[in-house]
Amino acid sequence: MRFGMPWPGAALAREAERAGVSAFCTGDFADHDAYLTLAEMVAHTDRALVGPAIAYAFARTPYAHATAIRQLHAAAPGRLFLGLGTGAYRVNRDWFAVPADRPVDRVAETAQAVRAWLRADNGEKVRYSGEFYEIDADVRAPVLGRLDVPVLLAAFNKRMAETAGRIADGVIGHGLFTRSWWDDVVRPAVHDAYPRPEPAAEHGWIITAIDDAAPERAIADARRMIAFYLTVKTYDPYVTHHDWESPVRQLRTAFRRGDTDGMAAAVTDEMLAEIAICGTTSDAKQTLVRRAGSLPRDIGYFAPPSFLVGRKRRAAYALSSLALNTGYQTPNGSSL
């Protein structure tokens, strides 16, 4: 596994690259745009792999996704990937005012239509015909040329993982993923659908909160992040798979009351140990070794908690996570 992190800003990124961070990712939300941030990442890194993990698939047309990647590829050839995610149903409907039904089928077509734009040669029409997109573009300008930028899909449940294996170059795992969820659900679904002999790419977020001066606060922040994620009913198959129905009922009840401390308290020690890397630097390094088999195979993004955690503390967590790249080796002897 290679060590990555969500984009920490230009100043820390230089230090992070020197420390061995080999990948940065970004995303979308109401106060930041995945592709604007990606442009900053391209401008302020030299060697690292960079890309959205994820960009909201339905907030833009396939043309818009592909054009942004094509322009940025010119400044960072061979360093880009594109991660697409469906986003929540209500976000698509209420924020973007776009159709939100059948998200698995829609994101599959979106990825294929983006790839049609990326892989078009000069002089060729860009064509794609599907249920949701019909593209027949005659660009008539020497601005295309095939780009083999990896397209990944954020996949949590089995059907999306199958779709990622069938139409994408790999999968982006959620911060909740455990060894069992990777091995029993996601990997088999991707593998069985993947049409090529080499394995599909695996990226994934890892909830990471390290603070040697205040480890209990770091642990509490990790618990709150886990609890916040688990308020989403989309993840109920995951909850059932791990037999965590009782604590999840408790944390959802606390969430409805606005009791964030109660949410954190409902996250059991087992859940924390299976999902997060947190506490002191020493604790985190030991957890990383223990969890080696439960991490994404290719790139793991050590992601600070964001729920009720301010920018300053998130930046401190990002800086602390650099220590995880120092001298760490997986059980088979390979370095991060």
mmCIF file of N, CA and C in Angstrom, residues 54 83-86 104 107 152-165 168 170-175 177 181-182 185-187 189-190 203-205 234-235:
data_model
loop_
_atom_site.group_PDB
_atom_site.id
_atom_site.type_symbol
_atom_site.label_atom_id
_atom_site.label_comp_id
_atom_site.label_asym_id
_atom_site.label_seq_id
_atom_site.Cartn_x
_atom_site.Cartn_y
_atom_site.Cartn_z
ATOM 1 N N ILE A 54 -14.019 11.703 -3.856
ATOM 2 C CA ILE A 54 -14.550 11.609 -5.210
ATOM 3 C C ILE A 54 -15.082 12.976 -5.696
ATOM 4 N N GLY A 83 -11.861 9.781 -9.677
ATOM 5 C CA GLY A 83 -12.785 9.022 -8.847
ATOM 6 C C GLY A 83 -14.160 9.651 -8.884
ATOM 7 N N LEU A 84 -15.156 8.873 -9.222
ATOM 8 C CA LEU A 84 -16.538 9.347 -9.302
ATOM 9 C C LEU A 84 -17.389 8.673 -8.238
ATOM 10 N N GLY A 85 -18.303 9.433 -7.651
ATOM 11 C CA GLY A 85 -19.243 8.881 -6.683
ATOM 12 C C GLY A 85 -20.627 9.431 -6.931
ATOM 13 N N THR A 86 -21.632 8.684 -6.530
ATOM 14 C CA THR A 86 -23.005 9.100 -6.823
ATOM 15 C C THR A 86 -23.467 10.259 -5.959
ATOM 16 N N VAL A 104 -26.873 3.550 -9.364
ATOM 17 C CA VAL A 104 -25.848 2.615 -9.832
ATOM 18 C C VAL A 104 -25.805 2.598 -11.357
ATOM 19 N N VAL A 107 -24.397 6.062 -12.651
ATOM 20 C CA VAL A 107 -22.964 6.302 -12.517
ATOM 21 C C VAL A 107 -22.174 5.401 -13.455
ATOM 22 N N LEU A 152 -12.118 5.489 -11.461
ATOM 23 C CA LEU A 152 -12.488 4.652 -10.321
ATOM 24 C C LEU A 152 -13.881 5.041 -9.844
ATOM 25 N N LEU A 153 -14.568 4.101 -9.232
ATOM 26 C CA LEU A 153 -15.880 4.382 -8.658
ATOM 27 C C LEU A 153 -15.856 4.173 -7.152
ATOM 28 N N ALA A 154 -16.443 5.120 -6.430
ATOM 29 C CA ALA A 154 -16.678 4.914 -5.006
ATOM 30 C C ALA A 154 -17.753 3.852 -4.856
ATOM 31 N N ALA A 155 -17.423 2.784 -4.158
ATOM 32 C CA ALA A 155 -18.356 1.659 -4.053
ATOM 33 C C ALA A 155 -18.419 1.199 -2.603
ATOM 34 N N PHE A 156 -19.598 1.169 -2.042
ATOM 35 C CA PHE A 156 -19.760 0.696 -0.677
ATOM 36 C C PHE A 156 -20.420 -0.684 -0.675
ATOM 37 N N ASN A 157 -21.619 -0.761 -1.187
ATOM 38 C CA ASN A 157 -22.343 -2.024 -1.146
ATOM 39 C C ASN A 157 -22.032 -2.891 -2.367
ATOM 40 N N LYS A 158 -22.515 -4.131 -2.332
ATOM 41 C CA LYS A 158 -22.108 -5.146 -3.300
ATOM 42 C C LYS A 158 -22.413 -4.750 -4.734
ATOM 43 N N ARG A 159 -23.595 -4.212 -5.005
ATOM 44 C CA ARG A 159 -23.953 -3.940 -6.392
ATOM 45 C C ARG A 159 -23.060 -2.864 -6.993
ATOM 46 N N MET A 160 -22.742 -1.831 -6.213
ATOM 47 C CA MET A 160 -21.849 -0.799 -6.729
ATOM 48 C C MET A 160 -20.447 -1.354 -6.932
ATOM 49 N N ALA A 161 -20.004 -2.245 -6.042
ATOM 50 C CA ALA A 161 -18.691 -2.868 -6.213
ATOM 51 C C ALA A 161 -18.657 -3.695 -7.492
ATOM 52 N N GLU A 162 -19.727 -4.428 -7.777
ATOM 53 C CA GLU A 162 -19.803 -5.177 -9.030
ATOM 54 C C GLU A 162 -19.719 -4.242 -10.232
ATOM 55 N N THR A 163 -20.398 -3.111 -10.141
ATOM 56 C CA THR A 163 -20.389 -2.137 -11.225
ATOM 57 C C THR A 163 -18.998 -1.549 -11.423
ATOM 58 N N ALA A 164 -18.317 -1.244 -10.315
ATOM 59 C CA ALA A 164 -16.947 -0.750 -10.415
ATOM 60 C C ALA A 164 -16.056 -1.769 -11.107
ATOM 61 N N GLY A 165 -16.210 -3.040 -10.769
ATOM 62 C CA GLY A 165 -15.418 -4.067 -11.413
ATOM 63 C C GLY A 165 -15.738 -4.214 -12.890
ATOM 64 N N ALA A 168 -15.240 0.103 -14.543
ATOM 65 C CA ALA A 168 -14.208 1.062 -14.139
ATOM 66 C C ALA A 168 -12.855 0.375 -14.035
ATOM 67 N N GLY A 170 -11.159 0.474 -11.198
ATOM 68 C CA GLY A 170 -10.954 0.110 -9.806
ATOM 69 C C GLY A 170 -11.986 0.755 -8.920
ATOM 70 N N VAL A 171 -11.742 0.673 -7.622
ATOM 71 C CA VAL A 171 -12.720 1.055 -6.615
ATOM 72 C C VAL A 171 -12.082 1.974 -5.589
ATOM 73 N N ILE A 172 -12.892 2.869 -5.042
ATOM 74 C CA ILE A 172 -12.484 3.714 -3.917
ATOM 75 C C ILE A 172 -13.315 3.293 -2.715
ATOM 76 N N GLY A 173 -12.635 2.804 -1.685
ATOM 77 C CA GLY A 173 -13.313 2.311 -0.497
ATOM 78 C C GLY A 173 -13.605 3.426 0.502
ATOM 79 N N HIS A 174 -14.645 3.218 1.267
ATOM 80 C CA HIS A 174 -15.096 4.181 2.281
ATOM 81 C C HIS A 174 -14.260 4.059 3.547
ATOM 82 N N GLY A 175 -14.250 5.131 4.349
ATOM 83 C CA GLY A 175 -13.526 5.120 5.612
ATOM 84 C C GLY A 175 -14.046 4.116 6.625
ATOM 85 N N PHE A 177 -14.648 0.972 5.917
ATOM 86 C CA PHE A 177 -14.319 -0.389 5.507
ATOM 87 C C PHE A 177 -13.439 -1.098 6.536
ATOM 88 N N TRP A 181 -15.271 -6.468 5.471
ATOM 89 C CA TRP A 181 -16.056 -5.860 4.397
ATOM 90 C C TRP A 181 -15.276 -5.866 3.076
ATOM 91 N N TRP A 182 -13.965 -5.581 3.164
ATOM 92 C CA TRP A 182 -13.133 -5.695 1.964
ATOM 93 C C TRP A 182 -13.141 -7.142 1.442
ATOM 94 N N VAL A 185 -17.071 -8.893 0.938
ATOM 95 C CA VAL A 185 -18.090 -8.226 0.124
ATOM 96 C C VAL A 185 -17.481 -7.503 -1.081
ATOM 97 N N VAL A 186 -16.615 -6.538 -0.832
ATOM 98 C CA VAL A 186 -16.176 -5.648 -1.907
ATOM 99 C C VAL A 186 -15.229 -6.344 -2.886
ATOM 100 N N ARG A 187 -14.166 -6.940 -2.368
ATOM 101 C CA ARG A 187 -13.182 -7.553 -3.278
ATOM 102 C C ARG A 187 -13.781 -8.669 -4.138
ATOM 103 N N ALA A 189 -16.827 -9.028 -5.161
ATOM 104 C CA ALA A 189 -17.735 -8.440 -6.146
ATOM 105 C C ALA A 189 -16.971 -7.763 -7.277
ATOM 106 N N VAL A 190 -15.919 -7.024 -6.928
ATOM 107 C CA VAL A 190 -15.102 -6.368 -7.952
ATOM 108 C C VAL A 190 -14.393 -7.412 -8.808
ATOM 109 N N HIS A 203 -8.226 2.033 -4.025
ATOM 110 C CA HIS A 203 -7.931 3.185 -3.188
ATOM 111 C C HIS A 203 -8.917 3.144 -2.025
ATOM 112 N N GLY A 204 -8.608 3.853 -0.954
ATOM 113 C CA GLY A 204 -9.564 3.887 0.146
ATOM 114 C C GLY A 204 -9.191 4.885 1.216
ATOM 115 N N TRP A 205 -10.223 5.431 1.852
ATOM 116 C CA TRP A 205 -10.058 6.358 2.965
ATOM 117 C C TRP A 205 -9.874 5.568 4.264
ATOM 118 N N THR A 234 -28.065 3.786 4.122
ATOM 119 C CA THR A 234 -27.484 3.060 2.987
ATOM 120 C C THR A 234 -26.498 2.000 3.452
ATOM 121 N N TYR A 235 -25.907 2.230 4.624
ATOM 122 C CA TYR A 235 -24.878 1.322 5.119
ATOM 123 C C TYR A 235 -25.435 0.205 5.993
#
